[in-house]
Amino acid sequence: MPNQSRQDFKSPLKKLLGRYYGLAGVIVFLLGVLLRLVALGKTGFVWDATKDIGTFLAVAVAIPFLYEKLIKSEERQLFLTELEELIDNKFPNYKPGLKLYEDGRPSISDKVDILLTAKFEVVNLGIAHRSFVGYFEQRPAREFKEPIFKLLEKGVVFKYIFLDPDSEIAKQYAQDRGESELINRIKTSLNAVKTLKSEFDKLGLPGKFEIYISSNLPYMSATCVDGNELNGRMLISPYLHGIKRASVPHLDISKLEHQIMFETYLKSIKEVLNNSRKV
């Protein structure tokens, strides 16, 4: 049953139950008063007990019951209604499907969870893809290599876009970042991914690795999962001057909930890919 249908069903049910609760409380209260009236002016153990029972039903049972079920529930409902109005006023454009990793790169398990949603294609845009290579070389196979292998078995195509290590923009970027070893790191990672590609190609899997070289600085790292599909997903982070790439906040975006933003980033990724050279 859809959430809205459940809500539509629950609302009248709660009101109906609330009326029965209230009626039960009133009956218990009247019964207590009636017992007190019947025993009024009479003496003896039985009548004294009847008075006490009447008092107990009216005061100790009925009144707290009515407060809990009627008055208190109304106060609670009023609070929830006011809270809902406050959220709607403060966050009128809020949508789910956007997750922020403020402290930097998400954990390997978080990234694998994103990749495992892929049905057709994963496009990875970056400069050297050192973290990707590190996941293969430095982590247990079960954490990263095996999930990638399963996706390749399902026919998912992985496209990796590297910054061309021989381009002038790569040299300028390395100099600007003060990373004299960046060019060599790009070449090392590129060769490592080529080795992985050869390894998987030999297995004859439905999916495959594709490697691209770009002479355009991407300005961001991105992992785009099924970008052409309605349920596409994208993990992005900009390249910030003076900040280590692993420390830059990352955004996990759902195309279904944030289509305009998703399509904007996807257009940039496609532009870089179309101007890249396949190797």
PDB file of C-alpha atoms in Angstrom:
ATOM      1  CA  MET A   1       0.000   0.000   0.000  1.00  0.00           C
ATOM      2  CA  PRO A   2       1.477   3.442  -0.966  1.00  0.00           C
ATOM      3  CA  ASN A   3       2.425   5.818   1.844  1.00  0.00           C
ATOM      4  CA  GLN A   4      -0.293   8.312   0.918  1.00  0.00           C
ATOM      5  CA  SER A   5      -2.922   5.566   0.863  1.00  0.00           C
ATOM      6  CA  ARG A   6      -1.788   4.377   4.275  1.00  0.00           C
ATOM      7  CA  GLN A   7      -2.050   7.928   5.589  1.00  0.00           C
ATOM      8  CA  ASP A   8      -5.512   8.352   4.084  1.00  0.00           C
ATOM      9  CA  PHE A   9      -6.579   5.097   5.737  1.00  0.00           C
ATOM     10  CA  LYS A  10      -5.011   5.816   9.123  1.00  0.00           C
ATOM     11  CA  SER A  11      -6.441   9.323   9.590  1.00  0.00           C
ATOM     12  CA  PRO A  12     -10.156   8.391   9.773  1.00  0.00           C
ATOM     13  CA  LEU A  13      -9.252   5.220  11.696  1.00  0.00           C
ATOM     14  CA  LYS A  14      -7.467   7.261  14.355  1.00  0.00           C
ATOM     15  CA  LYS A  15     -10.441   9.620  14.621  1.00  0.00           C
ATOM     16  CA  LEU A  16     -12.841   6.674  14.949  1.00  0.00           C
ATOM     17  CA  LEU A  17     -10.728   5.002  17.630  1.00  0.00           C
ATOM     18  CA  GLY A  18     -10.392   8.321  19.422  1.00  0.00           C
ATOM     19  CA  ARG A  19     -14.175   8.599  19.660  1.00  0.00           C
ATOM     20  CA  TYR A  20     -14.462   5.072  21.086  1.00  0.00           C
ATOM     21  CA  TYR A  21     -11.704   5.793  23.595  1.00  0.00           C
ATOM     22  CA  GLY A  22     -13.511   8.936  24.682  1.00  0.00           C
ATOM     23  CA  LEU A  23     -16.847   7.118  24.974  1.00  0.00           C
ATOM     24  CA  ALA A  24     -15.238   4.372  27.077  1.00  0.00           C
ATOM     25  CA  GLY A  25     -13.713   6.978  29.382  1.00  0.00           C
ATOM     26  CA  VAL A  26     -17.062   8.738  29.845  1.00  0.00           C
ATOM     27  CA  ILE A  27     -18.820   5.420  30.593  1.00  0.00           C
ATOM     28  CA  VAL A  28     -16.235   4.501  33.246  1.00  0.00           C
ATOM     29  CA  PHE A  29     -16.542   7.972  34.793  1.00  0.00           C
ATOM     30  CA  LEU A  30     -20.363   7.809  34.898  1.00  0.00           C
ATOM     31  CA  LEU A  31     -20.213   4.297  36.343  1.00  0.00           C
ATOM     32  CA  GLY A  32     -17.983   5.548  39.139  1.00  0.00           C
ATOM     33  CA  VAL A  33     -20.314   8.462  39.880  1.00  0.00           C
ATOM     34  CA  LEU A  34     -23.329   6.128  39.797  1.00  0.00           C
ATOM     35  CA  LEU A  35     -21.738   3.775  42.324  1.00  0.00           C
ATOM     36  CA  ARG A  36     -21.042   6.723  44.614  1.00  0.00           C
ATOM     37  CA  LEU A  37     -24.650   7.916  44.339  1.00  0.00           C
ATOM     38  CA  VAL A  38     -26.100   4.446  44.981  1.00  0.00           C
ATOM     39  CA  ALA A  39     -24.005   4.020  48.124  1.00  0.00           C
ATOM     40  CA  LEU A  40     -24.633   7.564  49.328  1.00  0.00           C
ATOM     41  CA  GLY A  41     -26.058   7.655  52.872  1.00  0.00           C
ATOM     42  CA  LYS A  42     -25.754   3.903  53.353  1.00  0.00           C
ATOM     43  CA  THR A  43     -23.529   2.157  55.866  1.00  0.00           C
ATOM     44  CA  GLY A  44     -21.821  -1.171  56.070  1.00  0.00           C
ATOM     45  CA  PHE A  45     -18.762  -2.806  54.622  1.00  0.00           C
ATOM     46  CA  VAL A  46     -20.313  -3.498  51.216  1.00  0.00           C
ATOM     47  CA  TRP A  47     -21.534   0.072  50.734  1.00  0.00           C
ATOM     48  CA  ASP A  48     -18.217   1.507  51.896  1.00  0.00           C
ATOM     49  CA  ALA A  49     -16.457  -0.702  49.358  1.00  0.00           C
ATOM     50  CA  THR A  50     -18.933   0.423  46.679  1.00  0.00           C
ATOM     51  CA  LYS A  51     -18.141   4.091  47.423  1.00  0.00           C
ATOM     52  CA  ASP A  52     -14.399   3.400  47.207  1.00  0.00           C
ATOM     53  CA  ILE A  53     -14.776   1.526  43.936  1.00  0.00           C
ATOM     54  CA  GLY A  54     -16.859   4.374  42.510  1.00  0.00           C
ATOM     55  CA  THR A  55     -14.276   6.945  43.567  1.00  0.00           C
ATOM     56  CA  PHE A  56     -11.480   4.830  42.122  1.00  0.00           C
ATOM     57  CA  LEU A  57     -13.225   4.405  38.751  1.00  0.00           C
ATOM     58  CA  ALA A  58     -14.113   8.085  38.421  1.00  0.00           C
ATOM     59  CA  VAL A  59     -10.937   9.685  39.745  1.00  0.00           C
ATOM     60  CA  ALA A  60      -8.115   7.181  39.326  1.00  0.00           C
ATOM     61  CA  VAL A  61      -9.207   5.548  36.052  1.00  0.00           C
ATOM     62  CA  ALA A  62     -11.590   7.669  33.987  1.00  0.00           C
ATOM     63  CA  ILE A  63     -10.074  11.143  34.407  1.00  0.00           C
ATOM     64  CA  PRO A  64      -6.429  10.121  33.625  1.00  0.00           C
ATOM     65  CA  PHE A  65      -7.709   7.993  30.734  1.00  0.00           C
ATOM     66  CA  LEU A  66      -9.649  10.906  29.252  1.00  0.00           C
ATOM     67  CA  TYR A  67      -6.653  13.207  29.643  1.00  0.00           C
ATOM     68  CA  GLU A  68      -4.255  10.765  27.993  1.00  0.00           C
ATOM     69  CA  LYS A  69      -6.509   9.823  25.099  1.00  0.00           C
ATOM     70  CA  LEU A  70      -8.256  13.111  24.398  1.00  0.00           C
ATOM     71  CA  ILE A  71      -6.570  16.205  25.799  1.00  0.00           C
ATOM     72  CA  LYS A  72      -2.968  15.018  25.557  1.00  0.00           C
ATOM     73  CA  SER A  73      -3.418  13.575  22.069  1.00  0.00           C
ATOM     74  CA  GLU A  74      -4.887  16.882  20.907  1.00  0.00           C
ATOM     75  CA  GLU A  75      -1.871  18.731  22.318  1.00  0.00           C
ATOM     76  CA  ARG A  76       0.453  16.281  20.593  1.00  0.00           C
ATOM     77  CA  GLN A  77      -1.372  16.651  17.288  1.00  0.00           C
ATOM     78  CA  LEU A  78      -1.228  20.443  17.593  1.00  0.00           C
ATOM     79  CA  PHE A  79       2.535  20.259  18.169  1.00  0.00           C
ATOM     80  CA  LEU A  80       3.073  17.995  15.143  1.00  0.00           C
ATOM     81  CA  THR A  81       0.936  20.249  12.954  1.00  0.00           C
ATOM     82  CA  GLU A  82       2.896  23.339  13.986  1.00  0.00           C
ATOM     83  CA  LEU A  83       6.190  21.495  13.413  1.00  0.00           C
ATOM     84  CA  GLU A  84       5.102  20.436   9.928  1.00  0.00           C
ATOM     85  CA  GLU A  85       4.139  24.014   9.055  1.00  0.00           C
ATOM     86  CA  LEU A  86       7.497  25.265  10.350  1.00  0.00           C
ATOM     87  CA  ILE A  87       9.424  22.779   8.197  1.00  0.00           C
ATOM     88  CA  ASP A  88       7.340  23.649   5.128  1.00  0.00           C
ATOM     89  CA  ASN A  89       7.993  27.374   5.661  1.00  0.00           C
ATOM     90  CA  LYS A  90      11.710  27.052   6.398  1.00  0.00           C
ATOM     91  CA  PHE A  91      12.489  24.425   3.752  1.00  0.00           C
ATOM     92  CA  PRO A  92       9.873  24.844   1.008  1.00  0.00           C
ATOM     93  CA  ASN A  93      12.157  23.444  -1.722  1.00  0.00           C
ATOM     94  CA  TYR A  94      13.607  20.553   0.240  1.00  0.00           C
ATOM     95  CA  LYS A  95      13.752  17.254  -1.603  1.00  0.00           C
ATOM     96  CA  PRO A  96      15.267  13.928  -0.660  1.00  0.00           C
ATOM     97  CA  GLY A  97      17.911  12.370  -2.879  1.00  0.00           C
ATOM     98  CA  LEU A  98      20.823  14.682  -2.007  1.00  0.00           C
ATOM     99  CA  LYS A  99      23.484  13.513   0.413  1.00  0.00           C
ATOM    100  CA  LEU A 100      26.431  15.608   1.531  1.00  0.00           C
ATOM    101  CA  TYR A 101      29.757  14.221   2.730  1.00  0.00           C
ATOM    102  CA  GLU A 102      31.102  17.314   4.472  1.00  0.00           C
ATOM    103  CA  ASP A 103      34.338  15.770   5.699  1.00  0.00           C
ATOM    104  CA  GLY A 104      35.530  14.744   2.269  1.00  0.00           C
ATOM    105  CA  ARG A 105      35.637  11.570   0.207  1.00  0.00           C
ATOM    106  CA  PRO A 106      33.000   8.981   1.220  1.00  0.00           C
ATOM    107  CA  SER A 107      34.093   5.649   2.628  1.00  0.00           C
ATOM    108  CA  ILE A 108      34.841   2.763   0.307  1.00  0.00           C
ATOM    109  CA  SER A 109      31.638   1.013   1.411  1.00  0.00           C
ATOM    110  CA  ASP A 110      29.571   4.130   0.624  1.00  0.00           C
ATOM    111  CA  LYS A 111      31.137   4.366  -2.816  1.00  0.00           C
ATOM    112  CA  VAL A 112      30.554   0.675  -3.499  1.00  0.00           C
ATOM    113  CA  ASP A 113      26.896   1.106  -2.505  1.00  0.00           C
ATOM    114  CA  ILE A 114      26.587   3.824  -5.136  1.00  0.00           C
ATOM    115  CA  LEU A 115      28.337   1.749  -7.811  1.00  0.00           C
ATOM    116  CA  LEU A 116      26.158  -1.281  -7.126  1.00  0.00           C
ATOM    117  CA  THR A 117      23.092   0.661  -8.284  1.00  0.00           C
ATOM    118  CA  ALA A 118      24.520   0.624 -11.830  1.00  0.00           C
ATOM    119  CA  LYS A 119      22.660  -1.257 -14.544  1.00  0.00           C
ATOM    120  CA  PHE A 120      24.396  -0.007 -17.680  1.00  0.00           C
ATOM    121  CA  GLU A 121      27.251   2.457 -17.285  1.00  0.00           C
ATOM    122  CA  VAL A 122      29.590   4.132 -14.812  1.00  0.00           C
ATOM    123  CA  VAL A 123      31.558   7.192 -15.961  1.00  0.00           C
ATOM    124  CA  ASN A 124      34.461   8.256 -13.754  1.00  0.00           C
ATOM    125  CA  LEU A 125      35.859  11.708 -14.405  1.00  0.00           C
ATOM    126  CA  GLY A 126      39.067  12.761 -12.706  1.00  0.00           C
ATOM    127  CA  ILE A 127      42.727  13.630 -13.027  1.00  0.00           C
ATOM    128  CA  ALA A 128      44.703  10.590 -11.850  1.00  0.00           C
ATOM    129  CA  HIS A 129      42.121   8.247 -10.259  1.00  0.00           C
ATOM    130  CA  ARG A 130      44.654   7.335  -7.594  1.00  0.00           C
ATOM    131  CA  SER A 131      42.007   6.405  -5.027  1.00  0.00           C
ATOM    132  CA  PHE A 132      40.382   4.030  -7.523  1.00  0.00           C
ATOM    133  CA  VAL A 133      43.679   2.278  -8.207  1.00  0.00           C
ATOM    134  CA  GLY A 134      44.407   2.190  -4.486  1.00  0.00           C
ATOM    135  CA  TYR A 135      41.114   0.404  -3.831  1.00  0.00           C
ATOM    136  CA  PHE A 136      42.252  -2.392  -6.136  1.00  0.00           C
ATOM    137  CA  GLU A 137      45.849  -2.586  -4.977  1.00  0.00           C
ATOM    138  CA  GLN A 138      45.612  -1.859  -1.259  1.00  0.00           C
ATOM    139  CA  ARG A 139      42.202  -3.116  -0.138  1.00  0.00           C
ATOM    140  CA  PRO A 140      40.947  -6.705   0.241  1.00  0.00           C
ATOM    141  CA  ALA A 141      39.325  -7.940  -2.966  1.00  0.00           C
ATOM    142  CA  ARG A 142      35.970  -8.406  -1.227  1.00  0.00           C
ATOM    143  CA  GLU A 143      35.756  -4.660  -0.493  1.00  0.00           C
ATOM    144  CA  PHE A 144      36.113  -3.317  -4.029  1.00  0.00           C
ATOM    145  CA  LYS A 145      37.431  -5.657  -6.735  1.00  0.00           C
ATOM    146  CA  GLU A 146      34.762  -8.308  -6.237  1.00  0.00           C
ATOM    147  CA  PRO A 147      31.829  -5.823  -6.393  1.00  0.00           C
ATOM    148  CA  ILE A 148      33.315  -4.354  -9.595  1.00  0.00           C
ATOM    149  CA  PHE A 149      33.696  -7.866 -11.003  1.00  0.00           C
ATOM    150  CA  LYS A 150      30.015  -8.589 -10.272  1.00  0.00           C
ATOM    151  CA  LEU A 151      28.992  -5.431 -12.124  1.00  0.00           C
ATOM    152  CA  LEU A 152      31.131  -6.434 -15.107  1.00  0.00           C
ATOM    153  CA  GLU A 153      29.413  -9.823 -15.069  1.00  0.00           C
ATOM    154  CA  LYS A 154      26.090  -7.975 -15.378  1.00  0.00           C
ATOM    155  CA  GLY A 155      27.323  -6.030 -18.412  1.00  0.00           C
ATOM    156  CA  VAL A 156      28.095  -2.671 -16.811  1.00  0.00           C
ATOM    157  CA  VAL A 157      30.594  -0.561 -18.776  1.00  0.00           C
ATOM    158  CA  PHE A 158      33.130   1.492 -16.794  1.00  0.00           C
ATOM    159  CA  LYS A 159      34.514   4.595 -18.509  1.00  0.00           C
ATOM    160  CA  TYR A 160      37.546   6.272 -16.929  1.00  0.00           C
ATOM    161  CA  ILE A 161      38.582   9.729 -18.080  1.00  0.00           C
ATOM    162  CA  PHE A 162      42.158  10.759 -17.176  1.00  0.00           C
ATOM    163  CA  LEU A 163      43.808  14.125 -17.604  1.00  0.00           C
ATOM    164  CA  ASP A 164      46.389  13.701 -20.379  1.00  0.00           C
ATOM    165  CA  PRO A 165      49.749  13.605 -18.544  1.00  0.00           C
ATOM    166  CA  ASP A 166      51.525  14.926 -21.651  1.00  0.00           C
ATOM    167  CA  SER A 167      49.265  17.964 -22.065  1.00  0.00           C
ATOM    168  CA  GLU A 168      50.275  21.502 -21.190  1.00  0.00           C
ATOM    169  CA  ILE A 169      47.246  21.914 -18.934  1.00  0.00           C
ATOM    170  CA  ALA A 170      48.417  18.936 -16.849  1.00  0.00           C
ATOM    171  CA  LYS A 171      51.840  20.521 -16.388  1.00  0.00           C
ATOM    172  CA  GLN A 172      50.304  23.881 -15.481  1.00  0.00           C
ATOM    173  CA  TYR A 173      47.895  22.253 -13.037  1.00  0.00           C
ATOM    174  CA  ALA A 174      50.698  20.305 -11.351  1.00  0.00           C
ATOM    175  CA  GLN A 175      52.738  23.486 -11.022  1.00  0.00           C
ATOM    176  CA  ASP A 176      49.773  25.444  -9.672  1.00  0.00           C
ATOM    177  CA  ARG A 177      49.075  22.739  -7.082  1.00  0.00           C
ATOM    178  CA  GLY A 178      52.719  22.432  -6.154  1.00  0.00           C
ATOM    179  CA  GLU A 179      52.591  18.706  -6.946  1.00  0.00           C
ATOM    180  CA  SER A 180      55.748  17.981  -8.898  1.00  0.00           C
ATOM    181  CA  GLU A 181      54.983  14.241  -8.933  1.00  0.00           C
ATOM    182  CA  LEU A 182      51.454  14.615 -10.320  1.00  0.00           C
ATOM    183  CA  ILE A 183      52.416  13.835 -13.930  1.00  0.00           C
ATOM    184  CA  ASN A 184      54.148  10.617 -12.912  1.00  0.00           C
ATOM    185  CA  ARG A 185      51.210   9.705 -10.682  1.00  0.00           C
ATOM    186  CA  ILE A 186      48.790  10.106 -13.587  1.00  0.00           C
ATOM    187  CA  LYS A 187      50.978   7.868 -15.753  1.00  0.00           C
ATOM    188  CA  THR A 188      51.299   5.263 -12.994  1.00  0.00           C
ATOM    189  CA  SER A 189      47.538   5.155 -12.395  1.00  0.00           C
ATOM    190  CA  LEU A 190      46.858   5.072 -16.118  1.00  0.00           C
ATOM    191  CA  ASN A 191      49.114   2.041 -16.563  1.00  0.00           C
ATOM    192  CA  ALA A 192      47.502   0.332 -13.559  1.00  0.00           C
ATOM    193  CA  VAL A 193      44.003   0.762 -15.029  1.00  0.00           C
ATOM    194  CA  LYS A 194      45.252  -0.509 -18.391  1.00  0.00           C
ATOM    195  CA  THR A 195      46.494  -3.624 -16.595  1.00  0.00           C
ATOM    196  CA  LEU A 196      43.105  -4.083 -14.928  1.00  0.00           C
ATOM    197  CA  LYS A 197      41.376  -3.632 -18.269  1.00  0.00           C
ATOM    198  CA  SER A 198      43.531  -6.347 -19.831  1.00  0.00           C
ATOM    199  CA  GLU A 199      42.851  -8.657 -16.886  1.00  0.00           C
ATOM    200  CA  PHE A 200      39.085  -8.273 -17.188  1.00  0.00           C
ATOM    201  CA  ASP A 201      39.112  -8.391 -21.009  1.00  0.00           C
ATOM    202  CA  LYS A 202      40.752 -11.830 -20.884  1.00  0.00           C
ATOM    203  CA  LEU A 203      37.813 -13.126 -18.849  1.00  0.00           C
ATOM    204  CA  GLY A 204      35.380 -12.254 -21.636  1.00  0.00           C
ATOM    205  CA  LEU A 205      32.894 -10.594 -19.314  1.00  0.00           C
ATOM    206  CA  PRO A 206      29.791  -8.810 -20.694  1.00  0.00           C
ATOM    207  CA  GLY A 207      30.963  -5.550 -19.129  1.00  0.00           C
ATOM    208  CA  LYS A 208      34.274  -3.837 -19.783  1.00  0.00           C
ATOM    209  CA  PHE A 209      36.663  -1.030 -18.938  1.00  0.00           C
ATOM    210  CA  GLU A 210      37.108   1.888 -21.335  1.00  0.00           C
ATOM    211  CA  ILE A 211      39.934   4.390 -20.836  1.00  0.00           C
ATOM    212  CA  TYR A 212      39.912   7.957 -22.141  1.00  0.00           C
ATOM    213  CA  ILE A 213      42.536  10.711 -22.157  1.00  0.00           C
ATOM    214  CA  SER A 214      41.429  14.352 -21.952  1.00  0.00           C
ATOM    215  CA  SER A 215      43.403  17.536 -22.483  1.00  0.00           C
ATOM    216  CA  ASN A 216      40.636  19.529 -20.771  1.00  0.00           C
ATOM    217  CA  LEU A 217      40.912  20.173 -17.042  1.00  0.00           C
ATOM    218  CA  PRO A 218      37.689  18.718 -15.572  1.00  0.00           C
ATOM    219  CA  TYR A 219      37.459  21.094 -12.543  1.00  0.00           C
ATOM    220  CA  MET A 220      35.775  18.302 -10.589  1.00  0.00           C
ATOM    221  CA  SER A 221      35.894  14.604  -9.907  1.00  0.00           C
ATOM    222  CA  ALA A 222      32.708  12.716 -10.678  1.00  0.00           C
ATOM    223  CA  THR A 223      31.310   9.215 -10.641  1.00  0.00           C
ATOM    224  CA  CYS A 224      28.166   9.109 -12.737  1.00  0.00           C
ATOM    225  CA  VAL A 225      26.023   5.969 -12.564  1.00  0.00           C
ATOM    226  CA  ASP A 226      23.516   5.434 -15.400  1.00  0.00           C
ATOM    227  CA  GLY A 227      23.406   9.129 -16.216  1.00  0.00           C
ATOM    228  CA  ASN A 228      20.963   8.633 -19.103  1.00  0.00           C
ATOM    229  CA  GLU A 229      18.466   6.763 -16.935  1.00  0.00           C
ATOM    230  CA  LEU A 230      15.745   8.315 -14.780  1.00  0.00           C
ATOM    231  CA  ASN A 231      17.180   6.698 -11.643  1.00  0.00           C
ATOM    232  CA  GLY A 232      20.714   7.924 -12.367  1.00  0.00           C
ATOM    233  CA  ARG A 233      23.041   8.828  -9.553  1.00  0.00           C
ATOM    234  CA  MET A 234      26.160  10.966  -9.334  1.00  0.00           C
ATOM    235  CA  LEU A 235      28.928  11.551  -6.810  1.00  0.00           C
ATOM    236  CA  ILE A 236      30.767  14.824  -7.402  1.00  0.00           C
ATOM    237  CA  SER A 237      33.346  17.079  -5.767  1.00  0.00           C
ATOM    238  CA  PRO A 238      35.035  20.210  -7.143  1.00  0.00           C
ATOM    239  CA  TYR A 239      38.786  20.678  -7.270  1.00  0.00           C
ATOM    240  CA  LEU A 240      39.535  23.440  -4.764  1.00  0.00           C
ATOM    241  CA  HIS A 241      42.761  25.394  -4.720  1.00  0.00           C
ATOM    242  CA  GLY A 242      44.845  24.724  -1.623  1.00  0.00           C
ATOM    243  CA  ILE A 243      42.645  21.809  -0.461  1.00  0.00           C
ATOM    244  CA  LYS A 244      43.628  18.157  -0.696  1.00  0.00           C
ATOM    245  CA  ARG A 245      41.256  16.335  -2.997  1.00  0.00           C
ATOM    246  CA  ALA A 246      40.375  13.740  -0.344  1.00  0.00           C
ATOM    247  CA  SER A 247      39.252  16.557   1.986  1.00  0.00           C
ATOM    248  CA  VAL A 248      36.879  18.284  -0.435  1.00  0.00           C
ATOM    249  CA  PRO A 249      33.157  17.814   0.409  1.00  0.00           C
ATOM    250  CA  HIS A 250      31.315  15.397  -1.884  1.00  0.00           C
ATOM    251  CA  LEU A 251      27.702  15.460  -3.084  1.00  0.00           C
ATOM    252  CA  ASP A 252      25.657  12.354  -3.848  1.00  0.00           C
ATOM    253  CA  ILE A 253      22.886  13.447  -6.240  1.00  0.00           C
ATOM    254  CA  SER A 254      19.787  11.571  -7.365  1.00  0.00           C
ATOM    255  CA  LYS A 255      18.588  12.412 -10.878  1.00  0.00           C
ATOM    256  CA  LEU A 256      15.020  11.502  -9.976  1.00  0.00           C
ATOM    257  CA  GLU A 257      14.848  14.172  -7.254  1.00  0.00           C
ATOM    258  CA  HIS A 258      17.258  16.818  -8.585  1.00  0.00           C
ATOM    259  CA  GLN A 259      17.036  16.500 -12.345  1.00  0.00           C
ATOM    260  CA  ILE A 260      18.110  20.039 -13.270  1.00  0.00           C
ATOM    261  CA  MET A 261      21.272  19.932 -11.165  1.00  0.00           C
ATOM    262  CA  PHE A 262      22.023  16.378 -12.279  1.00  0.00           C
ATOM    263  CA  GLU A 263      21.618  17.222 -15.968  1.00  0.00           C
ATOM    264  CA  THR A 264      23.880  20.275 -15.611  1.00  0.00           C
ATOM    265  CA  TYR A 265      26.760  18.206 -14.263  1.00  0.00           C
ATOM    266  CA  LEU A 266      26.040  15.398 -16.718  1.00  0.00           C
ATOM    267  CA  LYS A 267      26.285  17.819 -19.637  1.00  0.00           C
ATOM    268  CA  SER A 268      29.764  18.856 -18.488  1.00  0.00           C
ATOM    269  CA  ILE A 269      30.867  15.227 -18.105  1.00  0.00           C
ATOM    270  CA  LYS A 270      29.603  14.364 -21.589  1.00  0.00           C
ATOM    271  CA  GLU A 271      31.394  17.388 -23.036  1.00  0.00           C
ATOM    272  CA  VAL A 272      34.695  16.236 -21.560  1.00  0.00           C
ATOM    273  CA  LEU A 273      34.072  12.652 -22.693  1.00  0.00           C
ATOM    274  CA  ASN A 274      33.217  13.690 -26.257  1.00  0.00           C
ATOM    275  CA  ASN A 275      36.447  15.684 -26.489  1.00  0.00           C
ATOM    276  CA  SER A 276      38.562  12.868 -25.059  1.00  0.00           C
ATOM    277  CA  ARG A 277      40.664  10.267 -26.836  1.00  0.00           C
ATOM    278  CA  LYS A 278      39.978   6.585 -26.245  1.00  0.00           C
ATOM    279  CA  VAL A 279      43.068   4.449 -25.572  1.00  0.00           C
TER     280      VAL A 279
END
